[in-house]
Every structure is written in C-alpha cells, then in structure tokens.
Amino acid sequence: MPFLGQDWRSPGWSWIKTEDGWKRCDPCSHELRSEDSQYTINHSIILNSGEEEIFNNECEYAAKKRKKEHFGNDTAHSFHREKWIYVHKESTKERHGYCTLGEAFNRLDFSSAIQDIRRFTYVVKLLQLIAKSQLTSLSGVAQKNYFNILDKIVQKVLDDHQNPRLIKDLLQDLSSTLCILVRGVGKSVLVGNINIWICRLETVLNWQQQLQNLQMTKQVNTGLTLSDLPLHMLNNILYRFSDGWDIVTLGQVTPTLYMLSEDRRLWKRLCQYHFAEKQFCRHLILSEKGHIEWKLMYFTLQKYYPTKEQYGDTLHFCRHCSILFWKDSGHPCTAADPDSCFTPVSPEHFIDLFKF
C-alpha cells in the first residue's frame, strides 16, 4: 500500500486511461494541486514520452519548492513564538548538529529585544564583544542577522536620540576590526566574499558619520524640569549612576549639576563600587594638597581594569534543561524547583556558550 502522506519517498501519481492503456500524467499531490491551479493537468491532452518527462520534472521542481517555502514559513513563525533555545555542544542520537549564534539571534528575537529599554544595553554589549573577538567565526546566516540587528539599533538611536555613546563605541570597535580583517588576513579567515565585507565596512563608516552629525533637539516644556528639583534630589540622582561618563555628561547641563558632579565623595563611591582597594594602591593619584583625586582615579583605573556591568534585564540559563531564554518569556522547565536552576548570563558567558 503506498504512503499517502507528504513524504518525498512517495509523492503519489495520477493515472488516466487512454486507448493505448494507462498513462501517468501528474506527479504532484492532490494537496499541492489544490494550492495552485496553474499546474492542474487537462486529462484530454495526451503527452508523448518526451513532453511527459519534461512536464514531470517541472512539476516535481515546483512541488518541492512550494514544500520548502511552506516549511520555511512555519519554521520562522515558530522561532518568533518560542523565545528560547536549547544549547547543545555535541551531536547525539536525539539531536544532530550544534547550536550556533545564527540560531540564537533568531530564536531569542534580538530584533525585538532592542526595543525594550531594559535589554537594549545588554544586546549592544553583546554585539560589541562579537565585533571584537567573534566576527570571523560567524556563519553566513549569523552575519546577516548581526548586521540586520545593528541596522535597527542605529536607526533607533537616530530616531529617539537615546544612548548614542554606546552605539558610537560599538561602531568604533566594529570598524577597527573590519579594517584589520579586510586589509590584512581577512581574505583567508572571513566567511563570505571579501567584497561583501568591504561594503559592510562602508556601511559602518556611513553609520558613524550619521551619528557624528546627530543633533540633539531641545524640546520646550513649560512643566517641571530637572533644574527645578531640590539639591538633595539632584544629588541622589547622580549617586544612582554607575558610569562616570554619564555623570560628566549630566554635569554639562546646568552650573548646579556641574557643581554636584564634581563632588569628591561621589567619585570615591564610584571607584569603590567598580574597583578593589589593591587596584587603588597601584594607581594612586594625589593633588597638590595631598588629597586623592577620585575623579582622575576612576578614569585611570577604567583603562586598566574592567568595570562592573549593570543591565535591566539579561538572558538566563537553565542548568537543568540547558535552555537559554529571556526571563519574561520563560521556557518549558521540567525541574521541581525551576527558579533554583536559573542563572543570569552575562554577554561574555553568552559568547562562551557558543564557542566550540
């Protein structure tokens, strides 16, 4: 009995009775024939052997193409529906192949994550680390996804004028890496045509120029502004910042904020938050009066040691299921106590998960 399902081993044949006997005329399945009427065969026409072979080949190609497109649409839809991915680093009988960065970009839906202010910094930091060290290991699909996400990030910054400094740093690292690879050893290590990478480098340079020409428009607001707040509230806001450059930028708004941003205690607490006491002793900077210049200390130590990173939301890894997911989206965990199995994943750890 023939197999009647959508299987390549037995697509099913249609036969018609003629004066010379039964002839095969339609290799396409009934379901595919109902989807597209242009491949329906008129049974009154009898094909000779040569025409029949050509027609059969065309129908087989069209059927396979429609099946492939139909499967591709279903797969893409499931990627966006389930925002988690199983991380496996070896082939088994149950799972064949490896988990790649290209799959992670699709399944974790980074294109939508950049629209969330809590996840924006996390995604930007991740792309920056990839630009520094993992650019040559990206597959063709991962390259396409990487630059598509980067394009959306740049357009978002140009539209809402938020976080331009983060994107400038990202594009600077990316352009430096691309220049070295394209002009140096890139022809032998980059995946894809070298001309495509040259075009990408030109695109990155164009993005840098657009961000350089970005003008912040001042909005006139007759309501309560930041300058109207009491001094203790303004000082409390400055103490909430974890990045020294943000404090410097805010201090340029008004003379009052500049005075508060130069507070030695503010920079001392910032140094103590990011760096250890042993690191202070190695790069101690004193003023003429013998006081420690905490502001200069912060920017000096920042050159030698990494600062602590803070993110509103991060990816999480389930140790029980080996699944990577956004905490808001969740995943089908089978553990008795799922919360005890969740571990926040830093951008560095994320890249390590896909190193083979």
GROMACS .gro file of C-alpha atoms in nm:
model
  356
    1MET     CA    1   0.000   0.000   0.000
    2PRO     CA    2   0.157   0.336  -0.098
    3PHE     CA    3   0.237   0.601   0.161
    4LEU     CA    4  -0.013   0.886   0.118
    5GLY     CA    5   0.145   1.149   0.344
    6GLN     CA    6   0.363   1.445   0.246
    7ASP     CA    7   0.678   1.241   0.215
    8TRP     CA    8   0.945   1.262  -0.054
    9ARG     CA    9   0.961   0.884  -0.080
   10SER     CA   10   0.609   0.854  -0.224
   11PRO     CA   11   0.455   1.176  -0.355
   12GLY     CA   12   0.174   0.985  -0.529
   13TRP     CA   13   0.094   0.959  -0.903
   14SER     CA   14  -0.218   1.028  -1.104
   15TRP     CA   15  -0.314   0.799  -1.396
   16ILE     CA   16  -0.555   0.833  -1.686
   17LYS     CA   17  -0.694   0.566  -1.916
   18THR     CA   18  -0.621   0.604  -2.289
   19GLU     CA   19  -0.660   0.391  -2.598
   20ASP     CA   20  -0.302   0.270  -2.553
   21GLY     CA   21  -0.352   0.188  -2.186
   22TRP     CA   22  -0.296   0.371  -1.855
   23LYS     CA   23  -0.057   0.671  -1.860
   24ARG     CA   24   0.097   0.858  -1.571
   25CYS     CA   25   0.033   1.232  -1.606
   26ASP     CA   26   0.059   1.419  -1.272
   27PRO     CA   27   0.337   1.366  -1.012
   28CYS     CA   28   0.201   1.640  -0.788
   29SER     CA   29  -0.004   1.554  -0.483
   30HIS     CA   30  -0.370   1.647  -0.458
   31GLU     CA   31  -0.299   1.898  -0.182
   32LEU     CA   32  -0.035   2.080  -0.383
   33ARG     CA   33  -0.261   2.077  -0.687
   34SER     CA   34  -0.538   2.245  -0.489
   35GLU     CA   35  -0.299   2.518  -0.371
   36ASP     CA   36  -0.205   2.630  -0.721
   37SER     CA   37  -0.432   2.568  -1.017
   38GLN     CA   38  -0.172   2.655  -1.278
   39TYR     CA   39  -0.024   2.306  -1.251
   40THR     CA   40  -0.362   2.125  -1.300
   41ILE     CA   41  -0.349   1.893  -1.598
   42ASN     CA   42  -0.612   1.873  -1.866
   43HIS     CA   43  -0.684   1.499  -1.899
   44SER     CA   44  -0.795   1.540  -2.259
   45ILE     CA   45  -0.436   1.609  -2.361
   46ILE     CA   46  -0.219   1.301  -2.404
   47LEU     CA   47   0.152   1.371  -2.367
   48ASN     CA   48   0.413   1.184  -2.557
   49SER     CA   49   0.713   1.039  -2.376
   50GLY     CA   50   0.946   1.338  -2.430
   51GLU     CA   51   0.692   1.603  -2.329
   52GLU     CA   52   0.584   1.390  -2.035
   53GLU     CA   53   0.934   1.373  -1.894
   54ILE     CA   54   0.984   1.749  -1.921
   55PHE     CA   55   0.647   1.819  -1.763
   56ASN     CA   56   0.712   1.577  -1.480
   57ASN     CA   57   1.045   1.743  -1.398
   58GLU     CA   58   0.885   2.086  -1.389
   59CYS     CA   59   0.605   1.969  -1.163
   60GLU     CA   60   0.846   1.795  -0.927
   61TYR     CA   61   1.057   2.111  -0.900
   62ALA     CA   62   0.753   2.329  -0.835
   63ALA     CA   63   0.618   2.089  -0.574
   64LYS     CA   64   0.949   2.072  -0.387
   65LYS     CA   65   0.982   2.450  -0.397
   66ARG     CA   66   0.634   2.505  -0.251
   67LYS     CA   67   0.701   2.247   0.020
   68LYS     CA   68   1.029   2.415   0.109
   69GLU     CA   69   0.871   2.762   0.126
   70HIS     CA   70   0.583   2.628   0.334
   71PHE     CA   71   0.823   2.460   0.578
   72GLY     CA   72   1.040   2.772   0.594
   73ASN     CA   73   0.742   2.990   0.684
   74ASP     CA   74   0.637   2.754   0.961
   75THR     CA   75   0.991   2.742   1.099
   76ALA     CA   76   1.030   3.119   1.101
   77HIS     CA   77   0.695   3.152   1.277
   78SER     CA   78   0.797   2.906   1.549
   79PHE     CA   79   1.128   3.087   1.604
   80HIS     CA   80   0.947   3.408   1.693
   81ARG     CA   81   0.684   3.229   1.901
   82GLU     CA   82   0.929   3.045   2.129
   83LYS     CA   83   1.192   3.287   2.255
   84TRP     CA   84   1.426   3.025   2.398
   85ILE     CA   85   1.688   2.791   2.257
   86TYR     CA   86   1.834   2.459   2.367
   87VAL     CA   87   2.214   2.491   2.392
   88HIS     CA   88   2.390   2.169   2.295
   89LYS     CA   89   2.758   2.142   2.208
   90GLU     CA   90   2.773   1.790   2.073
   91SER     CA   91   2.583   1.557   1.843
   92THR     CA   92   2.372   1.283   1.997
   93LYS     CA   93   2.124   1.027   1.869
   94GLU     CA   94   1.840   1.257   1.970
   95ARG     CA   95   1.995   1.581   1.843
   96HIS     CA   96   2.215   1.608   1.538
   97GLY     CA   97   2.441   1.909   1.489
   98TYR     CA   98   2.532   2.206   1.704
   99CYS     CA   99   2.367   2.523   1.832
  100THR     CA  100   2.505   2.832   1.656
  101LEU     CA  101   2.499   3.208   1.705
  102GLY     CA  102   2.283   3.242   1.394
  103GLU     CA  103   2.014   3.024   1.553
  104ALA     CA  104   2.037   3.215   1.881
  105PHE     CA  105   1.982   3.551   1.709
  106ASN     CA  106   1.659   3.419   1.557
  107ARG     CA  107   1.521   3.215   1.844
  108LEU     CA  108   1.594   3.474   2.115
  109ASP     CA  109   1.448   3.750   1.896
  110PHE     CA  110   1.715   4.016   1.946
  111SER     CA  111   1.540   4.238   1.691
  112SER     CA  112   1.252   4.286   1.937
  113ALA     CA  113   1.480   4.292   2.242
  114ILE     CA  114   1.642   4.620   2.134
  115GLN     CA  115   1.303   4.790   2.160
  116ASP     CA  116   1.297   4.709   2.532
  117ILE     CA  117   1.493   4.969   2.728
  118ARG     CA  118   1.587   4.706   2.989
  119ARG     CA  119   1.752   4.481   2.729
  120PHE     CA  120   1.896   4.744   2.494
  121THR     CA  121   2.231   4.785   2.674
  122TYR     CA  122   2.269   4.408   2.707
  123VAL     CA  123   2.225   4.348   2.334
  124VAL     CA  124   2.461   4.634   2.243
  125LYS     CA  125   2.731   4.499   2.474
  126LEU     CA  126   2.687   4.154   2.324
  127LEU     CA  127   2.727   4.285   1.969
  128GLN     CA  128   3.035   4.481   2.077
  129LEU     CA  129   3.203   4.169   2.217
  130ILE     CA  130   3.125   3.979   1.897
  131ALA     CA  131   3.278   4.263   1.693
  132LYS     CA  132   3.597   4.243   1.897
  133SER     CA  133   3.661   3.869   1.901
  134GLN     CA  134   3.400   3.653   1.725
  135LEU     CA  135   3.344   3.825   1.392
  136THR     CA  136   3.545   3.571   1.195
  137SER     CA  137   3.355   3.278   1.344
  138LEU     CA  138   3.010   3.394   1.230
  139SER     CA  139   2.837   3.185   0.968
  140GLY     CA  140   2.662   3.342   0.670
  141VAL     CA  141   2.325   3.339   0.849
  142ALA     CA  142   2.476   3.483   1.167
  143GLN     CA  143   2.644   3.761   0.968
  144LYS     CA  144   2.314   3.858   0.809
  145ASN     CA  145   2.132   3.859   1.142
  146TYR     CA  146   2.413   4.051   1.312
  147PHE     CA  147   2.413   4.340   1.065
  148ASN     CA  148   2.032   4.346   1.044
  149ILE     CA  149   2.009   4.391   1.420
  150LEU     CA  150   2.285   4.651   1.410
  151ASP     CA  151   2.099   4.844   1.140
  152LYS     CA  152   1.784   4.851   1.355
  153ILE     CA  153   1.986   4.971   1.655
  154VAL     CA  154   2.141   5.259   1.459
  155GLN     CA  155   1.804   5.364   1.317
  156LYS     CA  156   1.651   5.354   1.665
  157VAL     CA  157   1.922   5.581   1.804
  158LEU     CA  158   1.885   5.823   1.512
  159ASP     CA  159   1.510   5.839   1.572
  160ASP     CA  160   1.487   5.870   1.952
  161HIS     CA  161   1.837   6.019   2.022
  162GLN     CA  162   1.895   5.785   2.316
  163ASN     CA  163   2.224   5.610   2.406
  164PRO     CA  164   2.431   5.746   2.113
  165ARG     CA  165   2.757   5.699   2.304
  166LEU     CA  166   2.704   5.324   2.339
  167ILE     CA  167   2.648   5.286   1.965
  168LYS     CA  168   2.946   5.504   1.879
  169ASP     CA  169   3.172   5.279   2.087
  170LEU     CA  170   3.023   4.969   1.923
  171LEU     CA  171   3.072   5.104   1.570
  172GLN     CA  172   3.426   5.218   1.653
  173ASP     CA  173   3.526   4.868   1.763
  174LEU     CA  174   3.350   4.712   1.465
  175SER     CA  175   3.511   4.943   1.209
  176SER     CA  176   3.858   4.886   1.361
  177THR     CA  177   3.812   4.509   1.342
  178LEU     CA  178   3.680   4.522   0.986
  179CYS     CA  179   3.970   4.741   0.870
  180ILE     CA  180   4.223   4.495   1.012
  181LEU     CA  181   4.049   4.191   0.865
  182VAL     CA  182   3.978   4.337   0.521
  183ARG     CA  183   4.324   4.487   0.470
  184GLY     CA  184   4.518   4.213   0.647
  185VAL     CA  185   4.437   3.849   0.698
  186GLY     CA  186   4.064   3.882   0.643
  187LYS     CA  187   4.066   3.733   0.295
  188SER     CA  188   4.166   3.398   0.436
  189VAL     CA  189   3.959   3.391   0.756
  190LEU     CA  190   3.637   3.578   0.679
  191VAL     CA  191   3.333   3.373   0.580
  192GLY     CA  192   3.193   3.505   0.252
  193ASN     CA  193   3.307   3.721  -0.036
  194ILE     CA  194   3.561   3.987   0.054
  195ASN     CA  195   3.366   4.245  -0.149
  196ILE     CA  196   3.064   4.193   0.078
  197TRP     CA  197   3.276   4.274   0.381
  198ILE     CA  198   3.409   4.586   0.210
  199CYS     CA  199   3.051   4.700   0.152
  200ARG     CA  200   2.973   4.631   0.518
  201LEU     CA  201   3.273   4.838   0.624
  202GLU     CA  202   3.148   5.127   0.409
  203THR     CA  203   2.805   5.093   0.571
  204VAL     CA  204   2.957   5.106   0.920
  205LEU     CA  205   3.157   5.418   0.829
  206ASN     CA  206   2.838   5.575   0.696
  207TRP     CA  207   2.660   5.497   1.024
  208GLN     CA  208   2.944   5.657   1.217
  209GLN     CA  209   2.911   5.973   1.007
  210GLN     CA  210   2.535   5.988   1.067
  211LEU     CA  211   2.582   5.956   1.444
  212GLN     CA  212   2.856   6.218   1.434
  213ASN     CA  213   2.617   6.462   1.268
  214LEU     CA  214   2.336   6.380   1.509
  215GLN     CA  215   2.192   6.695   1.662
  216MET     CA  216   2.000   6.678   1.988
  217THR     CA  217   1.684   6.884   1.953
  218LYS     CA  218   1.581   7.081   2.259
  219GLN     CA  219   1.216   7.035   2.347
  220VAL     CA  220   1.042   7.327   2.512
  221ASN     CA  221   0.848   7.213   2.816
  222THR     CA  222   0.653   7.451   3.035
  223GLY     CA  223   0.617   7.196   3.315
  224LEU     CA  224   0.856   7.083   3.589
  225THR     CA  225   1.215   7.029   3.469
  226LEU     CA  226   1.522   6.865   3.619
  227SER     CA  227   1.660   7.202   3.728
  228ASP     CA  228   1.352   7.267   3.941
  229LEU     CA  229   1.423   6.971   4.171
  230PRO     CA  230   1.581   7.033   4.514
  231LEU     CA  231   1.957   6.987   4.552
  232HIS     CA  232   1.929   6.673   4.763
  233MET     CA  233   1.714   6.507   4.494
  234LEU     CA  234   1.958   6.603   4.218
  235ASN     CA  235   2.244   6.468   4.427
  236ASN     CA  236   2.051   6.146   4.485
  237ILE     CA  237   2.004   6.107   4.107
  238LEU     CA  238   2.377   6.143   4.045
  239TYR     CA  239   2.452   5.876   4.304
  240ARG     CA  240   2.234   5.634   4.104
  241PHE     CA  241   2.465   5.644   3.802
  242SER     CA  242   2.716   5.364   3.760
  243ASP     CA  243   2.900   5.512   3.460
  244GLY     CA  244   3.136   5.804   3.507
  245TRP     CA  245   3.074   5.937   3.156
  246ASP     CA  246   2.703   5.970   3.232
  247ILE     CA  247   2.788   6.183   3.536
  248VAL     CA  248   3.015   6.406   3.329
  249THR     CA  249   2.750   6.445   3.060
  250LEU     CA  250   2.478   6.534   3.309
  251GLY     CA  251   2.709   6.784   3.475
  252GLN     CA  252   2.727   6.981   3.150
  253VAL     CA  253   2.354   7.063   3.158
  254THR     CA  254   2.349   7.336   3.424
  255PRO     CA  255   2.602   7.500   3.658
  256THR     CA  256   2.426   7.343   3.957
  257LEU     CA  257   2.460   6.992   3.816
  258TYR     CA  258   2.824   7.062   3.730
  259MET     CA  259   2.892   7.155   4.092
  260LEU     CA  260   2.723   6.837   4.216
  261SER     CA  261   2.905   6.620   3.958
  262GLU     CA  262   3.244   6.736   4.088
  263ASP     CA  263   3.177   6.608   4.440
  264ARG     CA  264   3.475   6.401   4.561
  265ARG     CA  265   3.253   6.168   4.765
  266LEU     CA  266   3.052   6.084   4.453
  267TRP     CA  267   3.361   5.974   4.261
  268LYS     CA  268   3.504   5.794   4.564
  269ARG     CA  269   3.192   5.580   4.594
  270LEU     CA  270   3.201   5.514   4.221
  271CYS     CA  271   3.562   5.395   4.243
  272GLN     CA  272   3.485   5.174   4.541
  273TYR     CA  273   3.193   5.019   4.355
  274HIS     CA  274   3.389   4.925   4.043
  275PHE     CA  275   3.741   4.858   4.170
  276ALA     CA  276   3.922   4.686   4.455
  277GLU     CA  277   4.144   4.851   4.716
  278LYS     CA  278   4.457   4.684   4.576
  279GLN     CA  279   4.390   4.849   4.244
  280PHE     CA  280   4.372   5.191   4.415
  281CYS     CA  281   4.721   5.148   4.558
  282ARG     CA  282   4.873   5.070   4.217
  283HIS     CA  283   4.735   5.386   4.054
  284LEU     CA  284   4.710   5.637   4.336
  285ILE     CA  285   4.674   5.999   4.218
  286LEU     CA  286   4.722   6.281   4.471
  287SER     CA  287   4.657   6.652   4.437
  288GLU     CA  288   4.897   6.929   4.540
  289LYS     CA  289   4.731   6.939   4.881
  290GLY     CA  290   4.772   6.565   4.928
  291HIS     CA  291   4.409   6.470   4.863
  292ILE     CA  292   4.317   6.178   4.641
  293GLU     CA  293   4.182   6.280   4.302
  294TRP     CA  294   3.898   6.031   4.285
  295LYS     CA  295   3.766   6.151   3.950
  296LEU     CA  296   4.101   6.110   3.780
  297MET     CA  297   4.145   5.781   3.963
  298TYR     CA  298   3.822   5.647   3.815
  299PHE     CA  299   3.913   5.720   3.453
  300THR     CA  300   4.268   5.596   3.508
  301LEU     CA  301   4.156   5.269   3.661
  302GLN     CA  302   3.900   5.228   3.384
  303LYS     CA  303   4.184   5.198   3.132
  304TYR     CA  304   4.345   4.908   3.318
  305TYR     CA  305   4.056   4.716   3.474
  306PRO     CA  306   3.703   4.629   3.362
  307THR     CA  307   3.415   4.798   3.537
  308LYS     CA  308   3.111   4.622   3.679
  309GLU     CA  309   2.824   4.592   3.435
  310GLN     CA  310   2.461   4.660   3.515
  311TYR     CA  311   2.168   4.555   3.298
  312GLY     CA  312   1.797   4.600   3.347
  313ASP     CA  313   1.731   4.253   3.207
  314THR     CA  314   1.958   3.970   3.095
  315LEU     CA  315   1.929   3.629   2.939
  316HIS     CA  316   1.903   3.336   3.180
  317PHE     CA  317   2.034   2.982   3.151
  318CYS     CA  318   1.855   2.683   3.299
  319ARG     CA  319   2.112   2.432   3.427
  320HIS     CA  320   1.851   2.156   3.442
  321CYS     CA  321   1.721   2.189   3.083
  322SER     CA  322   2.029   2.353   2.920
  323ILE     CA  323   1.799   2.618   2.775
  324LEU     CA  324   1.882   2.984   2.717
  325PHE     CA  325   1.586   3.222   2.748
  326TRP     CA  326   1.461   3.568   2.845
  327LYS     CA  327   1.319   3.555   3.196
  328ASP     CA  328   0.994   3.727   3.097
  329SER     CA  329   0.933   3.473   2.820
  330GLY     CA  330   1.021   3.167   3.029
  331HIS     CA  331   1.069   2.815   2.896
  332PRO     CA  332   0.914   2.468   2.948
  333CYS     CA  333   1.121   2.367   3.250
  334THR     CA  334   1.081   2.015   3.391
  335ALA     CA  335   1.263   2.076   3.720
  336ALA     CA  336   1.078   2.050   4.053
  337ASP     CA  337   1.206   2.396   4.157
  338PRO     CA  338   1.275   2.588   3.833
  339ASP     CA  339   1.386   2.914   3.999
  340SER     CA  340   1.678   2.741   4.168
  341CYS     CA  341   1.811   2.630   3.827
  342PHE     CA  342   1.814   2.975   3.665
  343THR     CA  343   2.145   3.158   3.624
  344PRO     CA  344   2.185   3.509   3.476
  345VAL     CA  345   2.404   3.505   3.166
  346SER     CA  346   2.646   3.791   3.107
  347PRO     CA  347   2.743   3.887   2.750
  348GLU     CA  348   3.082   3.719   2.799
  349HIS     CA  349   2.916   3.398   2.920
  350PHE     CA  350   2.675   3.408   2.627
  351ILE     CA  351   2.963   3.403   2.377
  352ASP     CA  352   3.135   3.123   2.571
  353LEU     CA  353   2.824   2.908   2.531
  354PHE     CA  354   2.872   2.910   2.153
  355LYS     CA  355   3.247   2.850   2.142
  356PHE     CA  356   3.331   2.506   2.009
   0.00000   0.00000   0.00000
